[in-house]
Tab-separated table of C-alpha atoms (C1' of nucleotides) in Angstrom:
chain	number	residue	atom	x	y	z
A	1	UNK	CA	0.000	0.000	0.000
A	2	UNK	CA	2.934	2.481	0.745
A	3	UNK	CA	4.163	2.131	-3.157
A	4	UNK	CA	0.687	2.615	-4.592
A	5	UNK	CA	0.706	5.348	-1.702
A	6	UNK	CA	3.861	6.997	-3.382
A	7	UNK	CA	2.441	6.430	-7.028
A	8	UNK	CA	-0.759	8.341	-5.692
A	9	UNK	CA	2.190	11.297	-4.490
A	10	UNK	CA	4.071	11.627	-7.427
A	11	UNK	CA	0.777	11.985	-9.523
A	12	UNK	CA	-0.086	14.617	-7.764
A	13	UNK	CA	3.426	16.469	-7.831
A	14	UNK	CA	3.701	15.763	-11.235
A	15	UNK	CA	0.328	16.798	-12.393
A	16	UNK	CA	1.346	20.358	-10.308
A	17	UNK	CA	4.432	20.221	-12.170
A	18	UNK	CA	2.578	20.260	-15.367
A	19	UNK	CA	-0.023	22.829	-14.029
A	20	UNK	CA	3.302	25.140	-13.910
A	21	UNK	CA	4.686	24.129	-16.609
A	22	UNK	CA	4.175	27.437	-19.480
A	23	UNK	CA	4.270	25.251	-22.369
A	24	UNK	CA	1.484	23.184	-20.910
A	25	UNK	CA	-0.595	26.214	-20.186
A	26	UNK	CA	0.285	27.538	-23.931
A	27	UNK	CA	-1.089	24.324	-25.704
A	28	UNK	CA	-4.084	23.979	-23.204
A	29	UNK	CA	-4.828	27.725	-24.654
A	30	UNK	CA	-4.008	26.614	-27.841
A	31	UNK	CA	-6.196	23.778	-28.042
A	32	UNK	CA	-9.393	25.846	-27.577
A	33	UNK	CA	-10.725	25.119	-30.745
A	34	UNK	CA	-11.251	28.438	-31.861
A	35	UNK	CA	-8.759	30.356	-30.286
A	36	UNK	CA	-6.037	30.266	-33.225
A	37	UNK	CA	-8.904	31.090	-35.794
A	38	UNK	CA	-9.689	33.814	-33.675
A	39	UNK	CA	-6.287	34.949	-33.716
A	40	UNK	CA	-5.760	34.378	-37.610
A	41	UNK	CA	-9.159	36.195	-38.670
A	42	UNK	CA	-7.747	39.268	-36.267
A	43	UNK	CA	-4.323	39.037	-37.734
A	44	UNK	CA	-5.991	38.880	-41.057
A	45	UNK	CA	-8.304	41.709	-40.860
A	46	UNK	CA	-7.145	43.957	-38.120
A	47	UNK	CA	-9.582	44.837	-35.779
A	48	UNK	CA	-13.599	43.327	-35.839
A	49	UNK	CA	-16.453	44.123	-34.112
A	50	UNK	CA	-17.984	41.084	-32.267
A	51	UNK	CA	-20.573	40.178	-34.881
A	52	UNK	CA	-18.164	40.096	-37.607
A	53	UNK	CA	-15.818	37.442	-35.975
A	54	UNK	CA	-19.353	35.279	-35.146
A	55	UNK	CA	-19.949	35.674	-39.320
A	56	UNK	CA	-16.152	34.955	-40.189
A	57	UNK	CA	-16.239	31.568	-38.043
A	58	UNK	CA	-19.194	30.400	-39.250
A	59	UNK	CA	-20.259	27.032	-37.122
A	60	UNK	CA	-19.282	29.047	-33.558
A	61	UNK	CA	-21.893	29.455	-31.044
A	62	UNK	CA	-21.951	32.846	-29.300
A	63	UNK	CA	-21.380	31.184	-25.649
A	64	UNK	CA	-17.928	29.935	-27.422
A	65	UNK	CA	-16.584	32.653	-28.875
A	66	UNK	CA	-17.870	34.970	-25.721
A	67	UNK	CA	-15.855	32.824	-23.626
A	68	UNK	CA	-12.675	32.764	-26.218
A	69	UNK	CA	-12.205	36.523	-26.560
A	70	UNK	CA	-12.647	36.813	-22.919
A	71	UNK	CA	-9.853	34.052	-22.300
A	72	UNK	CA	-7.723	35.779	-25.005
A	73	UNK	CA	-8.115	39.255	-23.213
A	74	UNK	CA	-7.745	38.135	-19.734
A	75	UNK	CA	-4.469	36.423	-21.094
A	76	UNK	CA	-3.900	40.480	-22.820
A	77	UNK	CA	-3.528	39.069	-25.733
A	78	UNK	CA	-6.526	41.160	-27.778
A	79	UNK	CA	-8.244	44.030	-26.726
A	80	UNK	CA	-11.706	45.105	-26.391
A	81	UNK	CA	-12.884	48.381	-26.850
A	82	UNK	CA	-16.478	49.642	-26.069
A	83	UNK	CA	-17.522	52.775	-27.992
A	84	UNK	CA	-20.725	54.005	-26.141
A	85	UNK	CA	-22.915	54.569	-29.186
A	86	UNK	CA	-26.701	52.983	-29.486
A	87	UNK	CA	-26.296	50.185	-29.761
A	88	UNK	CA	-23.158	49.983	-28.214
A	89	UNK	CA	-20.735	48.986	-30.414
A	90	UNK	CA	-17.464	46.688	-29.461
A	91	UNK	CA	-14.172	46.106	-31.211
A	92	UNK	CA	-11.667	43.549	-30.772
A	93	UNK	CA	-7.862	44.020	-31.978
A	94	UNK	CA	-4.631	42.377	-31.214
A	95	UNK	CA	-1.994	42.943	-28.595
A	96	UNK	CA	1.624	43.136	-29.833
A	97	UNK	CA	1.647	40.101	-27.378
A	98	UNK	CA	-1.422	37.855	-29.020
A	99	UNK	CA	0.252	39.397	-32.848
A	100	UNK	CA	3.933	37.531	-31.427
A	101	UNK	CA	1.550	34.453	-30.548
A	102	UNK	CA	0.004	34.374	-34.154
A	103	UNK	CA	3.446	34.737	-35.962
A	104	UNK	CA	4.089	31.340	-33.725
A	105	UNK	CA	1.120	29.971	-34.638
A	106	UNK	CA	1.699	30.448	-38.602
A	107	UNK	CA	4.887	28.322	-37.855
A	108	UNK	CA	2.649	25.451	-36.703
A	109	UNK	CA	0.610	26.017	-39.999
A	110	UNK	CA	3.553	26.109	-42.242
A	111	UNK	CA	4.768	23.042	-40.322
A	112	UNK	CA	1.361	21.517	-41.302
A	113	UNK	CA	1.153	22.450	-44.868
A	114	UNK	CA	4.434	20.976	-45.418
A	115	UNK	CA	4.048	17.345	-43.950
A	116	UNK	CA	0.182	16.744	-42.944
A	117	UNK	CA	0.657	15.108	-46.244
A	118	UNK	CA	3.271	13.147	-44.869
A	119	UNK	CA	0.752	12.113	-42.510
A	120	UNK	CA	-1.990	11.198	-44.710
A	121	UNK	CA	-0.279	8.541	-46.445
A	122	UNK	CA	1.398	7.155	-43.444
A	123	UNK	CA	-2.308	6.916	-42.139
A	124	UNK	CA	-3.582	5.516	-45.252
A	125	UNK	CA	-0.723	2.639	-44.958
A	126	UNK	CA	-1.754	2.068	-41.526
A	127	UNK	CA	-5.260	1.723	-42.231
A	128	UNK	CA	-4.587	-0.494	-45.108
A	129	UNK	CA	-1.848	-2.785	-42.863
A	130	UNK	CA	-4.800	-3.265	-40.489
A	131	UNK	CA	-7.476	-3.971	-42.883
B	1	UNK	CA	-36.770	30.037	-42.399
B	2	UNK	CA	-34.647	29.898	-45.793
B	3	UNK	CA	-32.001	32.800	-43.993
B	4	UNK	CA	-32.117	29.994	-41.630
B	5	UNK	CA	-31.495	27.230	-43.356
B	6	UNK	CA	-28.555	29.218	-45.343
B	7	UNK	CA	-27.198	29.532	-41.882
B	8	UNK	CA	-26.882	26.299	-41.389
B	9	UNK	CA	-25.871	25.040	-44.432
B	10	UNK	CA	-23.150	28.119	-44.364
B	11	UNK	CA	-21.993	25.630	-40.889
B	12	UNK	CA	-22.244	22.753	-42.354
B	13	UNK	CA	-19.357	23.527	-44.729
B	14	UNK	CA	-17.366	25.677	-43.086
B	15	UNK	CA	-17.118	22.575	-40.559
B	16	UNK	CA	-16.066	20.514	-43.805
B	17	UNK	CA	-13.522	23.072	-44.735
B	18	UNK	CA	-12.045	23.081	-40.916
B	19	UNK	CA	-11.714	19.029	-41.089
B	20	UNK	CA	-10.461	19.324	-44.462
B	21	UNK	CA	-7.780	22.349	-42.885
B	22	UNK	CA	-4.272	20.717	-42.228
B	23	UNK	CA	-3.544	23.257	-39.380
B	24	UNK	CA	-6.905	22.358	-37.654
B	25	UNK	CA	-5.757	18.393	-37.565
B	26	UNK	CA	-2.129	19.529	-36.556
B	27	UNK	CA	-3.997	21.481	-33.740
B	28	UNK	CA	-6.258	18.909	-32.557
B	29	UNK	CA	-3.538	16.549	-32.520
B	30	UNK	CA	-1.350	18.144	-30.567
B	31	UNK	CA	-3.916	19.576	-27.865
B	32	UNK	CA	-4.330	15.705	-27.367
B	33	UNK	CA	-3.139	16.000	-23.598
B	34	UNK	CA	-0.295	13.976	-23.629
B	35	UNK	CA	0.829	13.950	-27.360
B	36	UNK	CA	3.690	16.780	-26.797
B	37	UNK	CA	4.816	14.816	-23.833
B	38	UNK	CA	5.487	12.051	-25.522
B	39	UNK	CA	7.454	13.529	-28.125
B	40	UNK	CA	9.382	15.490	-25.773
B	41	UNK	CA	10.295	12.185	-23.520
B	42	UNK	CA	11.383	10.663	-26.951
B	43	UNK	CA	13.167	13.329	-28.390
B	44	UNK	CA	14.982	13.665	-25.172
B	45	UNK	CA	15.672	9.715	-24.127
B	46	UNK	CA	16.026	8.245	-27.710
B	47	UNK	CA	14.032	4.817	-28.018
B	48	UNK	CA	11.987	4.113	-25.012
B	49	UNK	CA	10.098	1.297	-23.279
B	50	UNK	CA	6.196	1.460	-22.427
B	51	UNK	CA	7.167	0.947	-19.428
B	52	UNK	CA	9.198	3.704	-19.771
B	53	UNK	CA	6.834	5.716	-20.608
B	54	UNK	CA	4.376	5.099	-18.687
B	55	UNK	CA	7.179	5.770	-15.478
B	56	UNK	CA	8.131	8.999	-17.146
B	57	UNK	CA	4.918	10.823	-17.776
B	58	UNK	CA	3.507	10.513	-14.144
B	59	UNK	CA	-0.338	10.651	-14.097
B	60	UNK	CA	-0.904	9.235	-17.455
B	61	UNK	CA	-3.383	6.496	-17.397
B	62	UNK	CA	-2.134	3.397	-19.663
B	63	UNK	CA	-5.501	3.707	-21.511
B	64	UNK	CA	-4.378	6.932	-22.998
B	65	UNK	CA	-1.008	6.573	-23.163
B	66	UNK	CA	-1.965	3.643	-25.436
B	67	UNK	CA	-3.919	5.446	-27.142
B	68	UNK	CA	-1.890	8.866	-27.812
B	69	UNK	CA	0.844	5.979	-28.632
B	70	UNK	CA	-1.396	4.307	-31.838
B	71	UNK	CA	-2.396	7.780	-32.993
B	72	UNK	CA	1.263	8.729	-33.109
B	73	UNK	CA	2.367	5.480	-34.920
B	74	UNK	CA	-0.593	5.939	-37.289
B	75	UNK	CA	0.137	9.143	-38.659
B	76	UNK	CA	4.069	8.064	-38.823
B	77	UNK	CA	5.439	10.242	-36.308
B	78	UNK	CA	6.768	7.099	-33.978
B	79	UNK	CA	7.868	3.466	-34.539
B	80	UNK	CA	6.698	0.886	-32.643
B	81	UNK	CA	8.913	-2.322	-32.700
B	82	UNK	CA	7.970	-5.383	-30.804
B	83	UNK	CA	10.555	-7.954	-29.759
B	84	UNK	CA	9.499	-11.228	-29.227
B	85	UNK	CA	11.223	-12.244	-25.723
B	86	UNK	CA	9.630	-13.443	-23.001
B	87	UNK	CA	7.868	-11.386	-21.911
B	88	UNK	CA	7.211	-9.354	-24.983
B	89	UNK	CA	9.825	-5.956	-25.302
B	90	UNK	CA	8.289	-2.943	-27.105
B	91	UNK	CA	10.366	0.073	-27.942
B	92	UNK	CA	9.430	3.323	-29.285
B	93	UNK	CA	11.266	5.918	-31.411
B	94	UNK	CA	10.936	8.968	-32.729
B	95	UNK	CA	10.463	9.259	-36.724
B	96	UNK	CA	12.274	12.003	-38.612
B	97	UNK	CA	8.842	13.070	-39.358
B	98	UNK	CA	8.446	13.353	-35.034
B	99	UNK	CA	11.303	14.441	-34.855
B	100	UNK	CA	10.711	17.829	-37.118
B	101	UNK	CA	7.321	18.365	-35.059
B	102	UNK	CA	9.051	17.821	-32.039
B	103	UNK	CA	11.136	20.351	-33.560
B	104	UNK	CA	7.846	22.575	-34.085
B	105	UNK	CA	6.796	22.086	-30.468
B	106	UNK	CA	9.694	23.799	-29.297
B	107	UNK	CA	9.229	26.687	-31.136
B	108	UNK	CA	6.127	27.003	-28.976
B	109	UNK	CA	7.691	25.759	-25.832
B	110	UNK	CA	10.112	28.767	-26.753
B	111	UNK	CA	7.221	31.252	-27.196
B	112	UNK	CA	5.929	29.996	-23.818
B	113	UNK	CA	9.109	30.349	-21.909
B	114	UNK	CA	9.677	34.145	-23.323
B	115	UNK	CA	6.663	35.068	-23.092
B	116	UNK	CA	4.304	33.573	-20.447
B	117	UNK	CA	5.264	36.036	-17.494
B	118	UNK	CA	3.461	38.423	-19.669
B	119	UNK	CA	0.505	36.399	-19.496
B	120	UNK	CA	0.413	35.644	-15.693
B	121	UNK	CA	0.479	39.055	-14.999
B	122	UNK	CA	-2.056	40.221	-17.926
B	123	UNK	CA	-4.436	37.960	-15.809
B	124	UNK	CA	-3.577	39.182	-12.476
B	125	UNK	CA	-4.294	43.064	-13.428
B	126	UNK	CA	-7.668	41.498	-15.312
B	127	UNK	CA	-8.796	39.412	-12.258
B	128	UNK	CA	-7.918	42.234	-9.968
B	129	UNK	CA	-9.878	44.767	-12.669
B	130	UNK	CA	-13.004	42.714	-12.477
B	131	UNK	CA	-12.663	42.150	-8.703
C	1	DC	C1'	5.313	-6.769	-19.985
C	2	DG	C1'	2.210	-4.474	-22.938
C	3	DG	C1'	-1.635	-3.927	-23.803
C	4	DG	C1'	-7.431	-4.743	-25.111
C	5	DA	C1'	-12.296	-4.296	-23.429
C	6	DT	C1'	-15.689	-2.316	-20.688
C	7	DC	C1'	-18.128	0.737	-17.592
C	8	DC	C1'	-18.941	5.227	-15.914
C	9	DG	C1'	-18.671	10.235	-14.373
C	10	DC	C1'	-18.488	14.754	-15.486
C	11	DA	C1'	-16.988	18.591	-17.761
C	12	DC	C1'	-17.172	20.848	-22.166
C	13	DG	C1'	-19.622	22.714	-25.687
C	14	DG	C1'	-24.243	23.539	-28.261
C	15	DA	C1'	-29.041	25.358	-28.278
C	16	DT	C1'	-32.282	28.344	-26.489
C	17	DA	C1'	-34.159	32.282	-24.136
C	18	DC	C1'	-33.570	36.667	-22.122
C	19	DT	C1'	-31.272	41.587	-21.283
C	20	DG	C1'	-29.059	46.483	-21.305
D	1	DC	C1'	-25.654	44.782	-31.040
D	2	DA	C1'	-23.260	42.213	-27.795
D	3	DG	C1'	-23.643	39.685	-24.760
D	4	DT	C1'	-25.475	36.641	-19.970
D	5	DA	C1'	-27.893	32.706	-17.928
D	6	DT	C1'	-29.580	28.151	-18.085
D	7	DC	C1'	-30.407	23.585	-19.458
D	8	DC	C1'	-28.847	19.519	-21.480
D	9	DG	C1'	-26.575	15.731	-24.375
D	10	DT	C1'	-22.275	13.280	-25.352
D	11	DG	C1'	-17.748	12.151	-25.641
D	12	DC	C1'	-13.332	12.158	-23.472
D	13	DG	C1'	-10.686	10.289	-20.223
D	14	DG	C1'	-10.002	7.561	-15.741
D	15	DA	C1'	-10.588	3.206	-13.259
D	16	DT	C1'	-10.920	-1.534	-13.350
D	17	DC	C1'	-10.546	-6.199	-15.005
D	18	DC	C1'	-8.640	-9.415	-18.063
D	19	DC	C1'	-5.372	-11.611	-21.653
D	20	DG	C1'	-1.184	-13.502	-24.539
DNA sequence: CGGGATCCGCACGGATACTG
DNA sequence: CAGTATCCGTGCGGATCCCG
């Protein structure tokens, strides 16, 4: 019982670890389905108004993207700026910060257009082997 | 009901485009939890043992460390070689192909390392904003 | 040792309705 | 227009048991 005891510990420890860890964090953030084509239709067109982003990623329910753009400012890496008219009219832009994390993030695209390729076929042969 | 219905169908393939997207897949792939843990262990320890692993990446239930395992071998990014002792010896590498998204990772491991403090503190001032 | 199969909880995301 | 609040289904991942 002490080992599984100890297993139980270092679980724990190294689940905090990873809780630390900034990478981690960055791909948990990443992961959010929408947040990189958030990022890329920002990049893309400079600054949008709410409804504009909900049109440009067709398929995304309001609730998600809300709860994106908030994640994305809290983390300052976009802006939001209310303009008091009626109705009140809201604009999202980058950060020099969330820009840096797009330039990144074109990396992992250019990464992907070169080899998902790759990829395909090796899944293809896979399939095939197990077929 | 026809604006509606547009709606929808506008969903409906901008969902098809998104699967179709090879920086979508790359992205859902690697926000698989334990997918850029693997390929870090790898990259760093050369040819490892399930067992291995398994010991390495604390917290990891075999279920999905089986799992993130397959997906890798399947789209060519690891090699799985069995040796048939007794009992059975399985070994797992890195493919040039994992090795060059390893590579990738890094490059956001990098971004996270330079740039995260920014972050933590972003979400203090916001926390302590809405508070 | 290196898994496969199964059951199960719960958290994440979608749909809907309402508001300043 | 730009959200907030609420309900709800399901799918991901953990735990457990078993096998070659």
């Amino acid at each position: 019982m002490t080992a599984a005891q100890r297993r139980e510990q270092e679980k724990v420890t190294y689940d905090a670890f990873l809780r630390e860890c900034p990478s981690r964090q960055l791909l948990d953030r990443l992961s959010d389905k929408w947040v990189a084509l958030v990022l890329a239709a920002l990049a893309e067109g400079g600054s949008m108004r709410y409804s504009e982003l909900a049109r440009r990623l067709a398929g995304v329910s309001q609730k998600m993207l809300t709860q994106t753009l908030r994640a994305l400012e809290r983390d300052g890496l976009v802006t939001r700026t209310v303009t008091p008219t009626v109705p009140v009219t809201v604009e999202y832009d980058l950060t020099p910060l969330g820009a840096s994390l797009h330039a990144v993030v074109r990396h992992l695209k250019g990464w992907a257009e070169a080899h998902m390729d790759d990829v395909r076929t090796a899944r293809e042969e896979y399939d095939a082997r197990s077929a």
